[in-house]
CSV table of C-alpha atoms in Angstrom, one decimal:
chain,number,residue,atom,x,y,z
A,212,UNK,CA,-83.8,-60.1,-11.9
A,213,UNK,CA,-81.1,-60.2,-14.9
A,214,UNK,CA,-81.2,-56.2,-14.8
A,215,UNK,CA,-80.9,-56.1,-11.1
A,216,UNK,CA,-77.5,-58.8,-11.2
A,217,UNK,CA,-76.0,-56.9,-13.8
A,218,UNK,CA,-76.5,-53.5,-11.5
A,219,UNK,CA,-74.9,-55.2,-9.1
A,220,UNK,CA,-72.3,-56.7,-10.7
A,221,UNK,CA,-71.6,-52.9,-12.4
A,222,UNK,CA,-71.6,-51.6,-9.2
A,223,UNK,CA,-69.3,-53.8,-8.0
A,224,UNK,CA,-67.1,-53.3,-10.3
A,225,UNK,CA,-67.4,-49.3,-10.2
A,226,UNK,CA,-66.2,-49.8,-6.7
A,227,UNK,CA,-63.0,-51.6,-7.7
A,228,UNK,CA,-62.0,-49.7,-10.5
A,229,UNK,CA,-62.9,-46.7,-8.1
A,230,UNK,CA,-60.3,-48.5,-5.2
A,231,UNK,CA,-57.5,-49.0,-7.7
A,232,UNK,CA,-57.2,-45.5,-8.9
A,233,UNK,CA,-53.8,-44.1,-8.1
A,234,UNK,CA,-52.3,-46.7,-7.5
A,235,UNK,CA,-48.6,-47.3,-9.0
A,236,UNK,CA,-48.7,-43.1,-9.3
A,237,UNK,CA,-46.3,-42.5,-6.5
A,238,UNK,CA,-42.9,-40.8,-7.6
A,239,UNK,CA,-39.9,-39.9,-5.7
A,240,UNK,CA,-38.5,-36.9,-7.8
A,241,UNK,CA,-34.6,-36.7,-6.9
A,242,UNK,CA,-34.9,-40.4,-8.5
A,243,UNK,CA,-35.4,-38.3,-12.0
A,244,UNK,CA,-32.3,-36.2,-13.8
A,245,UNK,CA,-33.7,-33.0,-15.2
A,246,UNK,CA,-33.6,-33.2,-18.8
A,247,UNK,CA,-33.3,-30.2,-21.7
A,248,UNK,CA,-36.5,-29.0,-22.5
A,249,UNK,CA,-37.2,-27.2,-26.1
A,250,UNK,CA,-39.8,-24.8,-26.6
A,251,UNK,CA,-42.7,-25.4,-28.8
A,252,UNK,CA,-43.3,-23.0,-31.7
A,253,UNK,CA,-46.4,-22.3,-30.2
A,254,UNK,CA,-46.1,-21.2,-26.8
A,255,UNK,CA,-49.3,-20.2,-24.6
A,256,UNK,CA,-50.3,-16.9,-23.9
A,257,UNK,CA,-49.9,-15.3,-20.3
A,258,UNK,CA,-53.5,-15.5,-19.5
A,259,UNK,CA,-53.6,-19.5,-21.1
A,260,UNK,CA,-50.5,-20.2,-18.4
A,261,UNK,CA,-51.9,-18.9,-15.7
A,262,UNK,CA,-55.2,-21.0,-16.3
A,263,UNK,CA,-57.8,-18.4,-16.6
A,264,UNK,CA,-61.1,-20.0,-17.8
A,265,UNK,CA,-61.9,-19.6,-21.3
A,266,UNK,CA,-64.3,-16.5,-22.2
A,267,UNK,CA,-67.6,-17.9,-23.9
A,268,UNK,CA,-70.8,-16.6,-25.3
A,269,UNK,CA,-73.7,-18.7,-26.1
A,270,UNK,CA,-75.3,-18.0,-29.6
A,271,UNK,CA,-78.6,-19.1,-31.1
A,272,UNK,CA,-78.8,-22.7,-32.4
A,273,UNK,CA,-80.5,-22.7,-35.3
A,274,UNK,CA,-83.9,-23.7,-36.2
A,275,UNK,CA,-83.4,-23.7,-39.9
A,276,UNK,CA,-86.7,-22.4,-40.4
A,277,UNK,CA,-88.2,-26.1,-39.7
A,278,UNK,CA,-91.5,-26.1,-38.8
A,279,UNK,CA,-91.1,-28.9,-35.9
A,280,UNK,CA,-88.2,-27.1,-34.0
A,281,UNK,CA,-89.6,-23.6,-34.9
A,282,UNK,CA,-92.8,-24.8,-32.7
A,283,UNK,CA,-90.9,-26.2,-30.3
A,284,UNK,CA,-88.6,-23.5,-30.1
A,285,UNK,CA,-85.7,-25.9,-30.1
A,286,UNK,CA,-82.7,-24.4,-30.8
A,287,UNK,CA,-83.2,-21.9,-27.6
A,288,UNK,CA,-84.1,-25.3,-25.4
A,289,UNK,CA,-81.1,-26.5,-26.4
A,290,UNK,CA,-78.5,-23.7,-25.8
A,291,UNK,CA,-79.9,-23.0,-22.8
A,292,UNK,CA,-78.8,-27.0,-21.5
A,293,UNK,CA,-76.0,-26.9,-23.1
A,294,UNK,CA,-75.9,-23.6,-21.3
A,295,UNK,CA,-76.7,-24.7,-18.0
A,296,UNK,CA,-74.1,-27.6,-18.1
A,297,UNK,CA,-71.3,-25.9,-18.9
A,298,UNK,CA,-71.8,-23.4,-16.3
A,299,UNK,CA,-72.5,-26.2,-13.8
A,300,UNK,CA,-69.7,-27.6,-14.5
A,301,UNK,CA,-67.0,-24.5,-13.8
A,302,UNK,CA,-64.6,-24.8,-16.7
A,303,UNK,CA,-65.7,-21.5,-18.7
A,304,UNK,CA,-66.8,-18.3,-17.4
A,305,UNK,CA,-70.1,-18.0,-19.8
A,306,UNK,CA,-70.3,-13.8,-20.7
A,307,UNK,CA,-73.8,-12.6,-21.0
A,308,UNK,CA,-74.3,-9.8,-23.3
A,309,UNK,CA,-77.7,-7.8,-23.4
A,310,UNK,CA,-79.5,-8.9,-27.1
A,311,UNK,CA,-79.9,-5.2,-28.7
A,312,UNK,CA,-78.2,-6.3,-31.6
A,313,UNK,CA,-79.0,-8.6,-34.6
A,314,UNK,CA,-76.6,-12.1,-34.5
A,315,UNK,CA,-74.1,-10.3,-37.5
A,316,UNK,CA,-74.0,-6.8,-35.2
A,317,UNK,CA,-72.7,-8.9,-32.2
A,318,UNK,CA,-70.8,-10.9,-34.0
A,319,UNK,CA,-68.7,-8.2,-35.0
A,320,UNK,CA,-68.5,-6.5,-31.9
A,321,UNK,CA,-67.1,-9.8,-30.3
A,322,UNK,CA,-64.4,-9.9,-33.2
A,323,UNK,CA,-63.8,-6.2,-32.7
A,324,UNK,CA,-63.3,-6.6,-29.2
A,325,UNK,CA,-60.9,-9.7,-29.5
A,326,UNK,CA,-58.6,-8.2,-32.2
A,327,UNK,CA,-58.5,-4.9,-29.5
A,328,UNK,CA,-57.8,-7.4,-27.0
A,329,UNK,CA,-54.5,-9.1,-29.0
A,330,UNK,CA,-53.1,-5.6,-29.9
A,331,UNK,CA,-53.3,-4.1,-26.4
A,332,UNK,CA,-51.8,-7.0,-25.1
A,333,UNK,CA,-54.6,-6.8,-22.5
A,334,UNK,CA,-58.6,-7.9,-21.3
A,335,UNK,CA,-60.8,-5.4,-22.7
A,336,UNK,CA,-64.0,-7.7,-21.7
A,337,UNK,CA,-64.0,-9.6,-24.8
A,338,UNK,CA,-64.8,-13.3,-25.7
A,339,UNK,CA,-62.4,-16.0,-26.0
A,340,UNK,CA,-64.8,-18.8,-28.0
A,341,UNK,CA,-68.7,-18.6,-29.6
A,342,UNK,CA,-70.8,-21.5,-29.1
A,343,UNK,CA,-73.5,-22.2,-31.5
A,344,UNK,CA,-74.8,-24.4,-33.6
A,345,UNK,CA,-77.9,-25.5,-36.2
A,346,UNK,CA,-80.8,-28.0,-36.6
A,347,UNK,CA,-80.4,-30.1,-39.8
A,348,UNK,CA,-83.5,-31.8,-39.4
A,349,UNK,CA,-86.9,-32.0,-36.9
A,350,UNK,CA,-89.2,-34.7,-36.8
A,351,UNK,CA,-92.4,-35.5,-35.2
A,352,UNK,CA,-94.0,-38.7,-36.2
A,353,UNK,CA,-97.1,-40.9,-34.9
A,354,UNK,CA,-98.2,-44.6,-35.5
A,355,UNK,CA,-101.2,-46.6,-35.0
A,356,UNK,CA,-101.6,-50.1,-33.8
A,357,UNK,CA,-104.7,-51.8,-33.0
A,358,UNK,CA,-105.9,-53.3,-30.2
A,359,UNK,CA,-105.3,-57.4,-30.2
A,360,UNK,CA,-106.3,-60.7,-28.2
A,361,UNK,CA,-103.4,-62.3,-26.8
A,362,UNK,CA,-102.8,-65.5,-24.5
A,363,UNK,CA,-101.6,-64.8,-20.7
A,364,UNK,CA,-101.9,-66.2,-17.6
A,365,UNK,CA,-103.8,-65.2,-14.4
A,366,UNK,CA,-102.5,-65.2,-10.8
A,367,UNK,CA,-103.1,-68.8,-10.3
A,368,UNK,CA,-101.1,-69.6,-13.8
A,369,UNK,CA,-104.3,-70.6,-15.9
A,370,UNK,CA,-104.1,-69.7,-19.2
A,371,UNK,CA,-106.9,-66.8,-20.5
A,372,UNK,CA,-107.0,-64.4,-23.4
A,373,UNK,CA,-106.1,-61.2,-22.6
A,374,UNK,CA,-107.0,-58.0,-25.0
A,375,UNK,CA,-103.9,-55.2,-25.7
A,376,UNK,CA,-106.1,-52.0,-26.2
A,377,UNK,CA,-105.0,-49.9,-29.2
A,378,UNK,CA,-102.5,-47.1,-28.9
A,379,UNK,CA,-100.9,-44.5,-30.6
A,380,UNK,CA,-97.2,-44.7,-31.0
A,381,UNK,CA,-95.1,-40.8,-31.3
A,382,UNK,CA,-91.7,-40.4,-32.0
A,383,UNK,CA,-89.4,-37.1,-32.6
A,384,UNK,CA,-86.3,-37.2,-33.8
A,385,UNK,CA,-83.3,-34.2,-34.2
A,386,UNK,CA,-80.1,-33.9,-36.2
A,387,UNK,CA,-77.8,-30.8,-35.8
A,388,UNK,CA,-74.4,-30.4,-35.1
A,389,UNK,CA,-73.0,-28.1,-32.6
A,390,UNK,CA,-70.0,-25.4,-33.1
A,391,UNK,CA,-67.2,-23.7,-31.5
A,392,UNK,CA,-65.7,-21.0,-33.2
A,393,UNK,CA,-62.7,-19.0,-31.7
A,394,UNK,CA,-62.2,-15.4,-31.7
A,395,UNK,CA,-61.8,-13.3,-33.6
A,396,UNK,CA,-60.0,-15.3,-36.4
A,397,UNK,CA,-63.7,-17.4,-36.3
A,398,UNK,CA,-61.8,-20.4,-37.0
A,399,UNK,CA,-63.9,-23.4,-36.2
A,400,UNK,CA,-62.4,-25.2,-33.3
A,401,UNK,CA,-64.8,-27.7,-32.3
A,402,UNK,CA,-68.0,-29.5,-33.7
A,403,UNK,CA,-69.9,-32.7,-32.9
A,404,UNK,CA,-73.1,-33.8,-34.9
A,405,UNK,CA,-76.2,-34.9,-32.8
A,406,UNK,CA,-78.6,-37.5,-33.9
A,407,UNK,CA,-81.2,-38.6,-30.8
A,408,UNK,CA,-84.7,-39.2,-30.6
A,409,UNK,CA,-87.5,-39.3,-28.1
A,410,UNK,CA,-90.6,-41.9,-28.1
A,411,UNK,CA,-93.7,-42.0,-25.7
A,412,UNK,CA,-97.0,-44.0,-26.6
A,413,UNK,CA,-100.8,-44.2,-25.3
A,414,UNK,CA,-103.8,-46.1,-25.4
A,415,UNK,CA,-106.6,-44.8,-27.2
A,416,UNK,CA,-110.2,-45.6,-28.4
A,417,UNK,CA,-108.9,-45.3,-32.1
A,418,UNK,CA,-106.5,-43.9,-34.8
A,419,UNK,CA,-108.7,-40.3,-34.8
A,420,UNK,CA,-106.9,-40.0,-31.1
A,421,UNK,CA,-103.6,-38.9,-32.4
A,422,UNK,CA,-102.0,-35.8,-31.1
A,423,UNK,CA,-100.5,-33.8,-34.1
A,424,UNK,CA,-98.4,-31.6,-32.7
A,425,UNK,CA,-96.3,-32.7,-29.2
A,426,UNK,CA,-93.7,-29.6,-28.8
A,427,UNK,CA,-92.9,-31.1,-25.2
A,428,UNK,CA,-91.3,-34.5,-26.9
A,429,UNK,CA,-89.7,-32.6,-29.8
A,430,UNK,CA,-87.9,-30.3,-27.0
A,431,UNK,CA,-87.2,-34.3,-25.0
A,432,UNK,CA,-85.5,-35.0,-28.3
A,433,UNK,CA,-83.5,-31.4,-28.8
A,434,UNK,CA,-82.8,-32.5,-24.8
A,435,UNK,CA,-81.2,-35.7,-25.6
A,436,UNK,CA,-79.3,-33.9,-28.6
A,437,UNK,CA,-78.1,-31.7,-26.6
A,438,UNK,CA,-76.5,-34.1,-23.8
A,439,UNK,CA,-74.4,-35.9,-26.4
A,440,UNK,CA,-72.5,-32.2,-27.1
A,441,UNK,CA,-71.7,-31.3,-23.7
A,442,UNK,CA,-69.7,-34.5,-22.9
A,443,UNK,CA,-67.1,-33.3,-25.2
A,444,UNK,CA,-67.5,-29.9,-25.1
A,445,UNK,CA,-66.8,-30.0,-21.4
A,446,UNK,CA,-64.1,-32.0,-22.2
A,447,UNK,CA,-62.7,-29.3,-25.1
A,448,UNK,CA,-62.8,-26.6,-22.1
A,449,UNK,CA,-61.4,-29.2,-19.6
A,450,UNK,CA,-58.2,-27.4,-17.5
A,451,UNK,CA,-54.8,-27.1,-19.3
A,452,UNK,CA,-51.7,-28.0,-17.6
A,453,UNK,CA,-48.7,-26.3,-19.9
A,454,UNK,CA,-45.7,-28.6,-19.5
A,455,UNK,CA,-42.4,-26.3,-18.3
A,456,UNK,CA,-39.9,-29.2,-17.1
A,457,UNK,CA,-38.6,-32.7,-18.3
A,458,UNK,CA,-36.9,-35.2,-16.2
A,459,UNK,CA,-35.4,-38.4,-17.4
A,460,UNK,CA,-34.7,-42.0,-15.2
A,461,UNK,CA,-33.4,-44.6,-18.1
A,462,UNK,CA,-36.5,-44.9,-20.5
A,463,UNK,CA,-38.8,-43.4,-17.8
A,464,UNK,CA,-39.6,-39.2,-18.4
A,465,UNK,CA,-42.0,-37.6,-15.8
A,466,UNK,CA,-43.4,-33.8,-17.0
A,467,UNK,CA,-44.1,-30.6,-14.9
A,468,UNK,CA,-47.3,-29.1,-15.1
A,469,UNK,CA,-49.1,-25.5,-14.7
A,470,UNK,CA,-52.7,-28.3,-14.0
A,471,UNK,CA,-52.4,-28.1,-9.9
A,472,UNK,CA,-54.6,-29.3,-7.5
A,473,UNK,CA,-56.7,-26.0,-7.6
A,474,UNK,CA,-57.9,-26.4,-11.5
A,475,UNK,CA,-58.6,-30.4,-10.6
A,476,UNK,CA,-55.3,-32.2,-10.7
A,477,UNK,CA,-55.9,-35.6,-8.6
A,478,UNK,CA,-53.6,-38.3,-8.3
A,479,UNK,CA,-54.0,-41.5,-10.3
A,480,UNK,CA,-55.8,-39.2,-13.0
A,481,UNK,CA,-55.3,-40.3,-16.7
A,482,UNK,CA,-54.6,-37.2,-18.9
A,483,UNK,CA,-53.7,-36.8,-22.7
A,484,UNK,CA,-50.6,-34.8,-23.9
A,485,UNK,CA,-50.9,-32.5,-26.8
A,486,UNK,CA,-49.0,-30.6,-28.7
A,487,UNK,CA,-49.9,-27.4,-31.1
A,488,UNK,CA,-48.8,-28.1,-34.7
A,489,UNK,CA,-49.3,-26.8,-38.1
A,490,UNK,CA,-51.0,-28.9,-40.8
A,491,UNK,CA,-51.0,-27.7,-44.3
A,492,UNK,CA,-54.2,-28.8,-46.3
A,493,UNK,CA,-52.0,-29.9,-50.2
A,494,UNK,CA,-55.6,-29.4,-52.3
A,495,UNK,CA,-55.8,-26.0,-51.0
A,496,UNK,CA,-52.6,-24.6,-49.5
A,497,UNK,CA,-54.1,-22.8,-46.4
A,498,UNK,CA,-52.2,-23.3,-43.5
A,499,UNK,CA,-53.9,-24.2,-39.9
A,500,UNK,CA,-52.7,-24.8,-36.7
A,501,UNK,CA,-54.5,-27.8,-34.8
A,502,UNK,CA,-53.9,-29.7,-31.5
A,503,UNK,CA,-52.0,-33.1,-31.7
A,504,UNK,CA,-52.0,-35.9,-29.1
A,505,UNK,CA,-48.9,-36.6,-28.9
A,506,UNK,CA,-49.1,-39.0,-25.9
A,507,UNK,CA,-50.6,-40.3,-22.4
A,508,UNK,CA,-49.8,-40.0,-18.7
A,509,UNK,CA,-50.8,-40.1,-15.3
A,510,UNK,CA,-51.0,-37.5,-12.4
A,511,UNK,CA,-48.5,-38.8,-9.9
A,512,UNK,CA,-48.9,-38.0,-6.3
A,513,UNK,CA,-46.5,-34.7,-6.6
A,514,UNK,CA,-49.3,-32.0,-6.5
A,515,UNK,CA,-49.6,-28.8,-5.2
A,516,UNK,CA,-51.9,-25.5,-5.5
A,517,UNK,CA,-50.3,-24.9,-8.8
A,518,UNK,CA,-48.5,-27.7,-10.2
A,519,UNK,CA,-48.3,-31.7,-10.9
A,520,UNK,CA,-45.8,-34.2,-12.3
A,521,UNK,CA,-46.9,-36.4,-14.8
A,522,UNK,CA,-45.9,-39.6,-15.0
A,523,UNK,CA,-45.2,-40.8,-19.1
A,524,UNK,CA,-47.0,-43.6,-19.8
A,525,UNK,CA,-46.5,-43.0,-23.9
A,526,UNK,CA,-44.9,-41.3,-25.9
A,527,UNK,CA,-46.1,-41.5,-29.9
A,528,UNK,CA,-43.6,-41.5,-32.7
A,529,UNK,CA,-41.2,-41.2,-30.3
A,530,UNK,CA,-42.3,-37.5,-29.6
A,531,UNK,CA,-39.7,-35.5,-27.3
A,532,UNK,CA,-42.1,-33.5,-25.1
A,533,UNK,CA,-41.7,-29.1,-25.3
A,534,UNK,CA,-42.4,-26.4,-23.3
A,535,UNK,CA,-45.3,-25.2,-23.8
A,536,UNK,CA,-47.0,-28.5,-24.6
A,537,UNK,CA,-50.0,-29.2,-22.7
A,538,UNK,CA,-51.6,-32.0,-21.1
A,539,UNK,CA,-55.8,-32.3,-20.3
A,540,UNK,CA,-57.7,-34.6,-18.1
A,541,UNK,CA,-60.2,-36.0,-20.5
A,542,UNK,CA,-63.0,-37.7,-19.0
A,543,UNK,CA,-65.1,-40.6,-20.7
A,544,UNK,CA,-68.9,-41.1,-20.5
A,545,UNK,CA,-69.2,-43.4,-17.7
A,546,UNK,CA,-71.1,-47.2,-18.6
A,547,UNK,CA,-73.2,-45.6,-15.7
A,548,UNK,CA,-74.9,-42.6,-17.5
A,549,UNK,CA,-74.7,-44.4,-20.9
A,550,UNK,CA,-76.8,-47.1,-19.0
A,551,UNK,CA,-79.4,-44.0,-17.4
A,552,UNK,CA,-79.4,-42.7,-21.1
A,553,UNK,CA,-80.3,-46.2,-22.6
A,554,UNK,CA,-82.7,-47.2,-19.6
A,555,UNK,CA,-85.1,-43.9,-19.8
């Protein structure tokens, strides 16, 4: 009864939250003085404006040459969810490519086709971002307890002894990390270690019952792995919305977007503002050029097809917005699917 109140009382509350959103996002522009706008030092490409989904091809995880997942054949579970998800969810166009060629042989063509790509100025069919990723470690372990007496009660609530056969306990268990490298400088742009496991038990006779080799629950496990990538990865693909005006009202700045209601602008929607900047490393020199969040907003109710204004809610260090910024609506994990996850 304590798990069905506290469904309740989440649902409850998932209904409120869900009845609130948008509110205090109305905005009556002519309210708002347009404001000078400076252009980052790292403006978007054409294509990047214009919102065309990021190019993406799936490579091999890696097995690592680990028994467990080499059974299981784990790593190609995996990218094929990760796969699946990401394709489900309509924020990359995922390129197929036929497999005549080794992993280093396509890798090359794909860096080929992308440096072609820059200097013609045009799409020559190439790939924007690789996805891949390895297996650290595989496990597939089993446990034995044996069967016991134990005191219970019967229908009528008399006290008896009841008997808990034996059973055999097995749990597998996968650590990875998964990897986004863009093209065709093969500069690594994303990555996010897994860590999950996947139990199941039985009753048996005895502790000669044991199943040594369970590829189904190592592949659970790679399953589960697999799941906690694709939150943020969707999230790393999510729409771009490239700031291109700034209006002021007192303390108060509201933003243009290129994120319209066609590439999932909604009103009420929280969004993060970011900012292209370089960072030099002072151990080794090299320079790199990395995405800052420089503040938060909210979608106001000014959408259309193309564009949205963006209410300020923060600005960080007193960070002057530019053109060419961009803002993303990032999306947490819901207490909802945590609580799935948690409850199967």
């Amino acid at each position: 009864m304590r798990k069905l109140h506290w469904l309740g009382t989440l649902s409850i509350l998932t209904v409120g939250i869900l009845s609130f959103s948008g509110c205090g996002a109305e905005l009556n522009i002519p309210e708002y003085s347009k404001a000078p706008l400076a252009k980052t030092s790292h403006m978007p490409s054409k294509s990047e404006m214009q919102g065309i989904k990021a190019k993406v091809i799936m490579m091999p995880i890696d097995n690592n040459e680990i028994d467990v997942a080499q059974r299981a054949k784990l790593g190609n579970s995996m990218i094929s969810k990760i796969n699946s998800e990401l394709a489900e969810g309509h924020s990359v166009q995922i390129v197929k490519r036929v497999k005549k060629s080794s992993y280093s042989q396509l890798l090359a063509k794909e860096v080929a086709a992308s440096e072609l790509s820059k200097e013609l100025g045009t799409d020559v069919g190439q790939a924007d971002f690789i996805i891949t990723g390895q297996i650290s470690n595989a496990t597939y372990e089993h446990s034995f307890t044996e069967g016991y007496n134990y005191e219970c009660k019967d229908s009528d609530g008399n006290k008896r002894t009841c008997y808990a056969p034996p059973r055999m306990s097995y749990e597998s268990c996968v650590e990875g990390n998964i990897k986004v490298f863009k093209l065709p400088s093969l500069s690594e742009a994303f990555s996010k270690a897994f860590d999950e496991c996947a139990r199941t038990s039985t009753e048996v006779r005895s502790s000669r019952d044991v199943v040594r080799e369970n590829n189904s629950l190592v592949r659970e496990a790679g399953l589960e792995a697999a799941d906690t990538a694709t939150y943020p990865l969707k999230n790393f693909f999510a729409a771009k919305g490239y700031i291109y005006e700034l209006r002021r009202k007192g303390d108060d700045i509201i933003l243009k977007t290129t994120l319209g209601a066609t590439r999932g602008a909604k009103k009420g929607k929280s969004v993060k503002i970011y900012s292209m900047m370089k960072n030099t490393n002072s151990l080794t020199g090299t320079t790199t050029t990395e995405a800052i969040k420089i503040g938060e907003g909210t979608i106001s109710n000014q959408i259309t097809a193309n564009s949205s204004w963006i209410i300020v809610d923060e600005m960080f260090n007193n960070y002057t917005p530019k053109a060419g910024d961009y803002i993303k609506i990032i999306s947490e994990e819901s207490l909802w699917s945590k609580g799935l996850k948690f409850i199967r």
